[in-house]
Each structure stands twice: as structure tokens, then as C-alpha cells.
GROMACS .gro file of N, CA and C in nm:
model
  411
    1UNK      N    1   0.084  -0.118   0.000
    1UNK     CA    2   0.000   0.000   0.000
    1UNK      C    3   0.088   0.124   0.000
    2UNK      N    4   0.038   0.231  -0.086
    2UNK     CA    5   0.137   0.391  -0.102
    2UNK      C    6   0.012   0.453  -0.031
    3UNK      N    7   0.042   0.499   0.118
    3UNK     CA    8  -0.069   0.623   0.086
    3UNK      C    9   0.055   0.782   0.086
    4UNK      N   10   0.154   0.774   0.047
    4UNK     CA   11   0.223   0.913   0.047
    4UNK      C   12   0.143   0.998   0.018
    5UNK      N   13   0.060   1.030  -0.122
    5UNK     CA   14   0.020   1.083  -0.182
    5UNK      C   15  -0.140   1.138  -0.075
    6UNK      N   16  -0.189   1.224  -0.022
    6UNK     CA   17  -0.258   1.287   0.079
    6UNK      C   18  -0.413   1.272   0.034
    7UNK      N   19  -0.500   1.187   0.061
    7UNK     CA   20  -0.649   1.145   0.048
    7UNK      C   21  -0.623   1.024  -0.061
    8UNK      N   22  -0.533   0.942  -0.129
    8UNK     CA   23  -0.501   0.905  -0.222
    8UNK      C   24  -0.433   0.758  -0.172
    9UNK      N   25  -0.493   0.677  -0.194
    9UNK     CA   26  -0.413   0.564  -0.093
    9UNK      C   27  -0.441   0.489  -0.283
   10UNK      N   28  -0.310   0.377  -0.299
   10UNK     CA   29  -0.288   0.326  -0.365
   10UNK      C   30  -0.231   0.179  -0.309
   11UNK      N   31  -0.319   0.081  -0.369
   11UNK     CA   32  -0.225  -0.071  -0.340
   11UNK      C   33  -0.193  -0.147  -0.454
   12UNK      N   34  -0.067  -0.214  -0.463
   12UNK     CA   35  -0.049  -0.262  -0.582
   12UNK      C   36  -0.023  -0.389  -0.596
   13UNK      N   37  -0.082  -0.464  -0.703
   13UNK     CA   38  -0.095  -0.613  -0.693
   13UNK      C   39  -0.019  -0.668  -0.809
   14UNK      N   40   0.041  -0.774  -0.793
   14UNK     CA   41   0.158  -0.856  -0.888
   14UNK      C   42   0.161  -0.960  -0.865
   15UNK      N   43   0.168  -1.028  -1.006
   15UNK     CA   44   0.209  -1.213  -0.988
   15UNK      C   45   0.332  -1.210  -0.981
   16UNK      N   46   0.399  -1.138  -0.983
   16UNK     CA   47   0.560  -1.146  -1.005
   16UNK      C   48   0.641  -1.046  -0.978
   17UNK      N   49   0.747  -1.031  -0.921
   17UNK     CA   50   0.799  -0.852  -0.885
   17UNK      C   51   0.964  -0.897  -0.866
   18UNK      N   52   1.046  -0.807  -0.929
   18UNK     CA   53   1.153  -0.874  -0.868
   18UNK      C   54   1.251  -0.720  -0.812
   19UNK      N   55   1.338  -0.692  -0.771
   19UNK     CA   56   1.422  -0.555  -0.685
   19UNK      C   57   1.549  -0.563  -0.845
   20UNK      N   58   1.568  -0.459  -0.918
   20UNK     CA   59   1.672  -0.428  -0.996
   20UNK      C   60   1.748  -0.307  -0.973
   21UNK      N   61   1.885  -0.319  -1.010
   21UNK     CA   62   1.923  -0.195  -0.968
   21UNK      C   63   1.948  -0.084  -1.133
   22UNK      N   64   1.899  -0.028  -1.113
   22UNK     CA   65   1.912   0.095  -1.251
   22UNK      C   66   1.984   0.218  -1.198
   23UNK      N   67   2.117   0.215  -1.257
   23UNK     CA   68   2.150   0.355  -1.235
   23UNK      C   69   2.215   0.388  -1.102
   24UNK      N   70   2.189   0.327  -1.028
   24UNK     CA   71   2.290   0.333  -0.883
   24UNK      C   72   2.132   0.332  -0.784
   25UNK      N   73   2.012   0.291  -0.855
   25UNK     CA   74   1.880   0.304  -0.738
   25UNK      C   75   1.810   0.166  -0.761
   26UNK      N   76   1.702   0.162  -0.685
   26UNK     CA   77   1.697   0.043  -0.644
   26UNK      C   78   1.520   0.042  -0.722
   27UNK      N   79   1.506  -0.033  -0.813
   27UNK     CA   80   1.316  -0.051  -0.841
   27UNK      C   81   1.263  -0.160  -0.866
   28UNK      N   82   1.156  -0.137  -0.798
   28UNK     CA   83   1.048  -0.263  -0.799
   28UNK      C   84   0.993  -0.272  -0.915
   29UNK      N   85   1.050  -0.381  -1.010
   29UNK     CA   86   0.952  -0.457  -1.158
   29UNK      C   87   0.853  -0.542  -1.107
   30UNK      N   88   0.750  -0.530  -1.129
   30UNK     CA   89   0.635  -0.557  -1.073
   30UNK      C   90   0.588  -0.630  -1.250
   31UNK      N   91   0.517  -0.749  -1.273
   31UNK     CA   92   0.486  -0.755  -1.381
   31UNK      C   93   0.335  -0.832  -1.361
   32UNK      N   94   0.260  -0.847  -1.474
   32UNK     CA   95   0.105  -0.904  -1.445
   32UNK      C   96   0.003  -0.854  -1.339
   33UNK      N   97   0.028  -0.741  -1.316
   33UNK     CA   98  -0.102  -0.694  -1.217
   33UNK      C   99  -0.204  -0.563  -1.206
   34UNK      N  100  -0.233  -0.536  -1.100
   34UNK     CA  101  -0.328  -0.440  -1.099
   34UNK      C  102  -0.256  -0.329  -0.976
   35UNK      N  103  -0.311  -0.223  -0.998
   35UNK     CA  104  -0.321  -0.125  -0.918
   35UNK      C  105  -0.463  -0.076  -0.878
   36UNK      N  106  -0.491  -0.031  -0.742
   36UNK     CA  107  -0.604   0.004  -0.669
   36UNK      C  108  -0.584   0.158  -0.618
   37UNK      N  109  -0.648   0.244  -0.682
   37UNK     CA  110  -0.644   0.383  -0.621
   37UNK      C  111  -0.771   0.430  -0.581
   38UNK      N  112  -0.757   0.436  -0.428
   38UNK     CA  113  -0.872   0.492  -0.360
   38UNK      C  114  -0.898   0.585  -0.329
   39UNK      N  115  -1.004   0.698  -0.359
   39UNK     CA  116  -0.981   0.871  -0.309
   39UNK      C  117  -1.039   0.867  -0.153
   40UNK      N  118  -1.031   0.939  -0.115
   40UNK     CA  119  -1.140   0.957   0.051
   40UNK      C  120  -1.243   0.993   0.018
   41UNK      N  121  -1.329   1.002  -0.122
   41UNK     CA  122  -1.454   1.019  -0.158
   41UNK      C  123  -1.486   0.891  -0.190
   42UNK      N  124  -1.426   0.779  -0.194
   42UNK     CA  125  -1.462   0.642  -0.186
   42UNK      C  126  -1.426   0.579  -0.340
   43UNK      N  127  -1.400   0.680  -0.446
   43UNK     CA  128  -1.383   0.617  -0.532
   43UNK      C  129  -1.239   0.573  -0.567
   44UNK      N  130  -1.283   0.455  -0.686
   44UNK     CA  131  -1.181   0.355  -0.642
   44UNK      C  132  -1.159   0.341  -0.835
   45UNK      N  133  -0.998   0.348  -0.851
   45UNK     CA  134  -0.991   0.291  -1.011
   45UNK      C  135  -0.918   0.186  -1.016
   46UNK      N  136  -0.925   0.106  -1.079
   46UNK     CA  137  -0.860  -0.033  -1.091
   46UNK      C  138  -0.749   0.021  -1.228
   47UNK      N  139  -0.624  -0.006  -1.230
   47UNK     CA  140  -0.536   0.025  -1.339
   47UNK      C  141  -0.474  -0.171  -1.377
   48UNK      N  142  -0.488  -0.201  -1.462
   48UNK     CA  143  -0.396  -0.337  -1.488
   48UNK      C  144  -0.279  -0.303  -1.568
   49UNK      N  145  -0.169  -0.361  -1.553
   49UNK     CA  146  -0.077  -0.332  -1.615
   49UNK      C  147   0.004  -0.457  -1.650
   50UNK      N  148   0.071  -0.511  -1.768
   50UNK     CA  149   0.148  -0.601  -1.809
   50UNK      C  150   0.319  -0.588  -1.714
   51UNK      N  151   0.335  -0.484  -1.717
   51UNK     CA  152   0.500  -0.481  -1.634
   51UNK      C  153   0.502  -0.309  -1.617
   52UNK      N  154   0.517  -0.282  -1.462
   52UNK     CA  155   0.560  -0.159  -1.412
   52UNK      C  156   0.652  -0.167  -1.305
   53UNK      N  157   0.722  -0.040  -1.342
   53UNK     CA  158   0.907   0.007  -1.269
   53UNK      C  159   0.812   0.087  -1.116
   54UNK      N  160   0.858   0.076  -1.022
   54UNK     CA  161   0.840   0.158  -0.888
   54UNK      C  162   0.947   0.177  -0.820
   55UNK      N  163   1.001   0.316  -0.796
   55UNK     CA  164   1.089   0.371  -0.790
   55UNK      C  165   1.065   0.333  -0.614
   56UNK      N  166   1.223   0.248  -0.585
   56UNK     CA  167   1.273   0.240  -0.413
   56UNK      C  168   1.341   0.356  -0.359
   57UNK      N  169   1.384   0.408  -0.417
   57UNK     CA  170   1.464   0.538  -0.348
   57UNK      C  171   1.409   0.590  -0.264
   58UNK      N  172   1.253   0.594  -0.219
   58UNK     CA  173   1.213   0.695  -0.133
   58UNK      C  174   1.169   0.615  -0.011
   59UNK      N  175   1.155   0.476  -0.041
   59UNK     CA  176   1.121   0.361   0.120
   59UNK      C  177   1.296   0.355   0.183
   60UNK      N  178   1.408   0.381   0.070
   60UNK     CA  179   1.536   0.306   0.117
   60UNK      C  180   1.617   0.458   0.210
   61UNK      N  181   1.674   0.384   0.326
   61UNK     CA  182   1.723   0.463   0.426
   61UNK      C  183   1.850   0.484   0.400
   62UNK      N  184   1.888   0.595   0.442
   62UNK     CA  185   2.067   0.659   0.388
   62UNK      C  186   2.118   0.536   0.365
   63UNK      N  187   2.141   0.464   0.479
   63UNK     CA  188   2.248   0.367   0.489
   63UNK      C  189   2.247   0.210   0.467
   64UNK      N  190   2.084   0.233   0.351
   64UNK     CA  191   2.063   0.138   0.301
   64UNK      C  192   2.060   0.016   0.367
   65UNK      N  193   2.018  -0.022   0.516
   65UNK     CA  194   2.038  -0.106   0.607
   65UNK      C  195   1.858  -0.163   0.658
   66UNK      N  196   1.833  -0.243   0.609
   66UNK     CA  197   1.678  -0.295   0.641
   66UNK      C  198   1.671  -0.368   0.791
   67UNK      N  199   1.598  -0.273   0.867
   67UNK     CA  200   1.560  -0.389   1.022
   67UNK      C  201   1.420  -0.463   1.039
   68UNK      N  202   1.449  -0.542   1.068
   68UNK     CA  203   1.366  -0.660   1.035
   68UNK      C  204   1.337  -0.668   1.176
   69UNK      N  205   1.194  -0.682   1.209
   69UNK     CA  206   1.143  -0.694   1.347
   69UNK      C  207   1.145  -0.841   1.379
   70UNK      N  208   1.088  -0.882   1.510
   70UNK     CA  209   1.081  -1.023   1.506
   70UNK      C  210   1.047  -1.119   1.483
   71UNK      N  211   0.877  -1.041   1.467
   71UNK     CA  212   0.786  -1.145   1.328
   71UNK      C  213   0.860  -1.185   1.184
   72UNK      N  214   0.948  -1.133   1.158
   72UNK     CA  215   1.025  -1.115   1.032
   72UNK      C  216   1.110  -1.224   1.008
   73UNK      N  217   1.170  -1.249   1.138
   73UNK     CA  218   1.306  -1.317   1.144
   73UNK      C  219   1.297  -1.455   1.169
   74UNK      N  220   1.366  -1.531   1.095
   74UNK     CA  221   1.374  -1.663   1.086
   74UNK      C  222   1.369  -1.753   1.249
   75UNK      N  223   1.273  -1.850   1.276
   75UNK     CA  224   1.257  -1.928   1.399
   75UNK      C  225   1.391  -1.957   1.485
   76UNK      N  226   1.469  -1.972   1.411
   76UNK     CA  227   1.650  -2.000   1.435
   76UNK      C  228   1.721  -1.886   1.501
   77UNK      N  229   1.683  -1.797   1.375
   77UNK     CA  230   1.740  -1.633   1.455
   77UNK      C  231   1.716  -1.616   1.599
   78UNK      N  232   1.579  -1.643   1.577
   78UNK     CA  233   1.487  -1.558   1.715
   78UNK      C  234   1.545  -1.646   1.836
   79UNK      N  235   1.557  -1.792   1.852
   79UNK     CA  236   1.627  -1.850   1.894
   79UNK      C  237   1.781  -1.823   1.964
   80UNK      N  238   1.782  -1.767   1.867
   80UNK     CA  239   1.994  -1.751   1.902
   80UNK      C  240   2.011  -1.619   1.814
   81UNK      N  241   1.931  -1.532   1.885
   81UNK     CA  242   1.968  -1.361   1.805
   81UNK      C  243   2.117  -1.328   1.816
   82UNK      N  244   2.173  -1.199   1.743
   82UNK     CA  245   2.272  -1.185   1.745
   82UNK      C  246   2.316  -1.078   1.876
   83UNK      N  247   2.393  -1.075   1.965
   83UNK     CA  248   2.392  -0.994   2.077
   83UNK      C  249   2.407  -0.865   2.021
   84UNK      N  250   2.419  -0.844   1.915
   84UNK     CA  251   2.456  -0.700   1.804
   84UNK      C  252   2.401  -0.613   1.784
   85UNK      N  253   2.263  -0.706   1.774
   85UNK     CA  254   2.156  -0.670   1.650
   85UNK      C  255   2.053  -0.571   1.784
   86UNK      N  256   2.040  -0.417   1.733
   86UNK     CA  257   1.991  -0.331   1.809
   86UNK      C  258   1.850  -0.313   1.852
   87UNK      N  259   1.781  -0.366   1.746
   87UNK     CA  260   1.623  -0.459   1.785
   87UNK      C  261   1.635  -0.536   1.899
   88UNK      N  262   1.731  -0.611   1.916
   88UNK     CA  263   1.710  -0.694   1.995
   88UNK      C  264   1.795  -0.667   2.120
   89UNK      N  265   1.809  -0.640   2.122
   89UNK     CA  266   1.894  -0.478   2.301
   89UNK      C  267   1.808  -0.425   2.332
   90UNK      N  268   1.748  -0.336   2.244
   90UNK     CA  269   1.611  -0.240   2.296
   90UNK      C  270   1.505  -0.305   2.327
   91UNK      N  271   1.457  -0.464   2.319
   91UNK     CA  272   1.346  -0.518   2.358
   91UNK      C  273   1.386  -0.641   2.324
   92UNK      N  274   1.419  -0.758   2.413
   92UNK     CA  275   1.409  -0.885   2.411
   92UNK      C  276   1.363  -0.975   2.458
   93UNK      N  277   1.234  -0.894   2.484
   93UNK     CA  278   1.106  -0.979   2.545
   93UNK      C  279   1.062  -0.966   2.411
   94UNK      N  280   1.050  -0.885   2.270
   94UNK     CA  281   1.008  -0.967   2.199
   94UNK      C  282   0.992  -1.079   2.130
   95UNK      N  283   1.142  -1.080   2.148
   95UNK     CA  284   1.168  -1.197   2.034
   95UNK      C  285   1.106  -1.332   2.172
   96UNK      N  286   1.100  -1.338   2.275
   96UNK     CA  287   1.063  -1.384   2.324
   96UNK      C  288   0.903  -1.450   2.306
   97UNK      N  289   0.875  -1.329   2.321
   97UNK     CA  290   0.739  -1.322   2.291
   97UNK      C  291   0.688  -1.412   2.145
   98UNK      N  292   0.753  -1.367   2.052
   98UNK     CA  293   0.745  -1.445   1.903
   98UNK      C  294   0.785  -1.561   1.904
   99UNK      N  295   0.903  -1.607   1.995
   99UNK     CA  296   0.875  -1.775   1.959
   99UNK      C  297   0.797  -1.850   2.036
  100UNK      N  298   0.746  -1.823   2.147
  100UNK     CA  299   0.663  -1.829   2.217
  100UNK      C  300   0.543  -1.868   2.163
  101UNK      N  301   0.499  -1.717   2.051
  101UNK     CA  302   0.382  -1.716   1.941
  101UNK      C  303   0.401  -1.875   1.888
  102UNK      N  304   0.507  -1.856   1.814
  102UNK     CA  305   0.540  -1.925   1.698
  102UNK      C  306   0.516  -2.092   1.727
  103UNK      N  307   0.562  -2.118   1.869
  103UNK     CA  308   0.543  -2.272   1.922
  103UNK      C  309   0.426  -2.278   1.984
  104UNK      N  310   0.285  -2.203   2.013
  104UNK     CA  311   0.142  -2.230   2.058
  104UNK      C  312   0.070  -2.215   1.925
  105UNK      N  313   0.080  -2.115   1.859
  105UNK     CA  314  -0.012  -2.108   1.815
  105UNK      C  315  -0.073  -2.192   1.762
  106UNK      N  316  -0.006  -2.232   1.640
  106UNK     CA  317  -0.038  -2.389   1.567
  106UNK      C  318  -0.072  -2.522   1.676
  107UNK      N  319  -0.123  -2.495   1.760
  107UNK     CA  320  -0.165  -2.597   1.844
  107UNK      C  321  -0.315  -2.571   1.902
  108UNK      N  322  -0.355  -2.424   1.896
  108UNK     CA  323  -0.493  -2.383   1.882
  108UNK      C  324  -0.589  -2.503   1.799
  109UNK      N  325  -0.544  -2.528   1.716
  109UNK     CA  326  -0.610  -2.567   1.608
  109UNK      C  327  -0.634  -2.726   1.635
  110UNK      N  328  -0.546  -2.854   1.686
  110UNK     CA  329  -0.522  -2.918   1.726
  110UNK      C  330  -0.600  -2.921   1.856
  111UNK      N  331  -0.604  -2.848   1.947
  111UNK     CA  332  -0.687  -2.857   2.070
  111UNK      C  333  -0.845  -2.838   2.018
  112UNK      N  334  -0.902  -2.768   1.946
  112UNK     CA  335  -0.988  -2.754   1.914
  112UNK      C  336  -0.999  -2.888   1.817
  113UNK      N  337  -0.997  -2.896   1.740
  113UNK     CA  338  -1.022  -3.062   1.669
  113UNK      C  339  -1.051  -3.132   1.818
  114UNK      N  340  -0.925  -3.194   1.868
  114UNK     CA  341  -0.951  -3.292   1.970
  114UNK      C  342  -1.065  -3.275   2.017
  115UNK      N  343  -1.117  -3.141   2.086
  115UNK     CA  344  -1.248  -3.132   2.174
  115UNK      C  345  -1.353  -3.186   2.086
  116UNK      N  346  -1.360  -3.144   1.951
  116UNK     CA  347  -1.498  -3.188   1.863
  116UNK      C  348  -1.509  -3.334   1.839
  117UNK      N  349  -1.366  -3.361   1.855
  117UNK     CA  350  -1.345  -3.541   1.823
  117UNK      C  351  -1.382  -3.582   1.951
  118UNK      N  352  -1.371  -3.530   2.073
  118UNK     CA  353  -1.390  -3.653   2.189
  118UNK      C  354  -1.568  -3.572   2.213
  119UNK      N  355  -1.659  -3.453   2.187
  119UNK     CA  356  -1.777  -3.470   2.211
  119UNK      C  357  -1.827  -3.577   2.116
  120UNK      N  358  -1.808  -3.534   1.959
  120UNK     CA  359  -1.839  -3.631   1.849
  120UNK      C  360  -1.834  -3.768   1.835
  121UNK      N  361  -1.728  -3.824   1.940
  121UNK     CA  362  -1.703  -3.924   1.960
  121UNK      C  363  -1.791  -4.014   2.090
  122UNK      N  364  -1.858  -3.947   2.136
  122UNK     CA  365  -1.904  -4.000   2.248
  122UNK      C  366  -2.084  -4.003   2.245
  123UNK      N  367  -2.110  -3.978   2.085
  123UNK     CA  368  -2.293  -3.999   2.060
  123UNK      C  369  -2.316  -4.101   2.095
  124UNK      N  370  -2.432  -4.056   2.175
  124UNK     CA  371  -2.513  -4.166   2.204
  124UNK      C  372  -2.686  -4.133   2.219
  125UNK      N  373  -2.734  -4.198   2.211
  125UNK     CA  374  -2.881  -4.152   2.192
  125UNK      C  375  -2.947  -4.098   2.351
  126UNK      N  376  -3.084  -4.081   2.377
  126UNK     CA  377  -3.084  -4.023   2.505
  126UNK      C  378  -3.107  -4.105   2.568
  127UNK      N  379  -3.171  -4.208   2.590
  127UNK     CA  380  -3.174  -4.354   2.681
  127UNK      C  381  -3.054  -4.388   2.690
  128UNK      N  382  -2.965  -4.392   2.619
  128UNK     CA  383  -2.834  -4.422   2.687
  128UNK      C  384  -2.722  -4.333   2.774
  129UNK      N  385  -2.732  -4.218   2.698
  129UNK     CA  386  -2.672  -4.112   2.787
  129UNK      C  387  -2.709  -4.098   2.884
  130UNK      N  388  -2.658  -4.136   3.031
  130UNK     CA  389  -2.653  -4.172   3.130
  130UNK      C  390  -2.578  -4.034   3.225
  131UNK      N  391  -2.453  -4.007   3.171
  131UNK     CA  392  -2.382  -3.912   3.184
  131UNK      C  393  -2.374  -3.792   3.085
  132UNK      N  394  -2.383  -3.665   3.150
  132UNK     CA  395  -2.379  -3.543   2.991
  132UNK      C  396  -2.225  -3.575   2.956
  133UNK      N  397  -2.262  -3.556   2.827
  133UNK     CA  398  -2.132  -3.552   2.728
  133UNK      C  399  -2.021  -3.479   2.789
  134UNK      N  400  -2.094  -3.354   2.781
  134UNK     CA  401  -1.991  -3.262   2.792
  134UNK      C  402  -1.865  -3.283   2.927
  135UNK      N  403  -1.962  -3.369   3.021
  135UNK     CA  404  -1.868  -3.385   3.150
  135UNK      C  405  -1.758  -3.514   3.106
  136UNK      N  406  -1.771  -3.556   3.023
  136UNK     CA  407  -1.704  -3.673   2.992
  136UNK      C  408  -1.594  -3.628   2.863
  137UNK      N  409  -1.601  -3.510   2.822
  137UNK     CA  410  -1.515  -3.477   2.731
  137UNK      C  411  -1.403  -3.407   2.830
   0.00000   0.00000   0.00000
């Protein structure tokens, strides 16, 4: 998403994009997609385009140095960060926090199955249900 441009928000969509350098700068070839320009009056134009250049020079920082937060960073990293790396000095309860994320979450999903498998699993008609389900799950 660009909203630089002031009431004017733009998002741009690509099957394919790759970073080239032209000229000593850095641009996004973007090829097969669409562009979305939205005004704050709600209207909206759809642009498709076969292959468009988007100029990096103005996201890239003097010193050309990208920091990558902790959602970003590889499970390994976050693991065994670098004592260096200044993200991770100024707050290392995040990265904490993210692998933390990273090893529950995907188990949400798993606990929930199980519960539907052991009510689902335990039909029985009402003459036989003796005990409620639910206490037995």
C-alpha cells in the first residue's frame, strides 16, 4: 500500500515482482497486475498493467540497512539472536514473545479438533446417555 500521496491511498498487486538496480537506485519490476487507487470520496480505479518500474529510493534509508522486526526473522534467529543486532537490546522480550507465538499457536487448532473429536465421539442416543457428554469430554 502507497498512501504518500494525501487522500489518495494506492495498493499494488503482482504475480511477479523482482528488486533491480538501474543507475545506482533500487526498483520494484512488478509484472502481471493491478493497481487500486482509492480517493477519501470512496472512489476507487482499478489500473492493470502487463509490467511496471516503482521507484525504491524513497522507502530506502541513507544507509541502506533494512531492520527486520521479530515477526520477520527466521525461527533460528529468534532462537539464538545476534547480541549486536539493536532490535534486539532495545526489547528482548520480543523476540521472546514471538517464539513463544510461533510454538502455541499452531496448536490452537489441534486442541480444538480434539475437543470436537472426543464430544463427536461419544454420541449416544438419550436412553443411553446416562452421563452429559460434555462432562465426559
Amino acid at each position: 500500500a502507497d498512501s504518500r500521496e494525501e487522500g489518495v491511498n494506492l495498493v499494488y498487486y503482482a504475480k511477479t515482482g523482482s528488486i533491480i538496480e538501474r543507475g545506482g537506485e533500487k526498483v520494484l519490476m512488478m509484472n502481471d497486475g493491478v493497481i487500486h487507487r482509492k480517493t477519501l470520496t470512496g472512489d476507487l480505479s482499478v489500473i492493470r498493467f502487463t509490467s511496471y518500474a516503482f521507484d525504491m529510493s524513497a522507502f530506502m534509508s541513507a544507509a541502506n540497512q533494512v531492520t527486520l522486526l521479530p515477526k520477520d526473522q527466521t525461527t533460528q534467529y529468534l532462537l539464538n539472536p545476534s547480541p549486536n543486532d539493536k532490535n534486539y537490546q532495545q526489547s528482548p522480550q520480543e523476540y521472546r514473545a514471538e517464539v513463544d507465538q510461533r510454538f502455541s499457536e499452531w496448536t490452537y487448532s489441534m486442541v480444538f479438533a480434539l475437543i470436537a473429536l472426543a464430544v463427536a465421539g461419544d454420541a449416544r442416543s438419550h436412553r443411553e446417555a446416562r452421563v452429559n457428554p460434555l462432562i465426559t469430554a
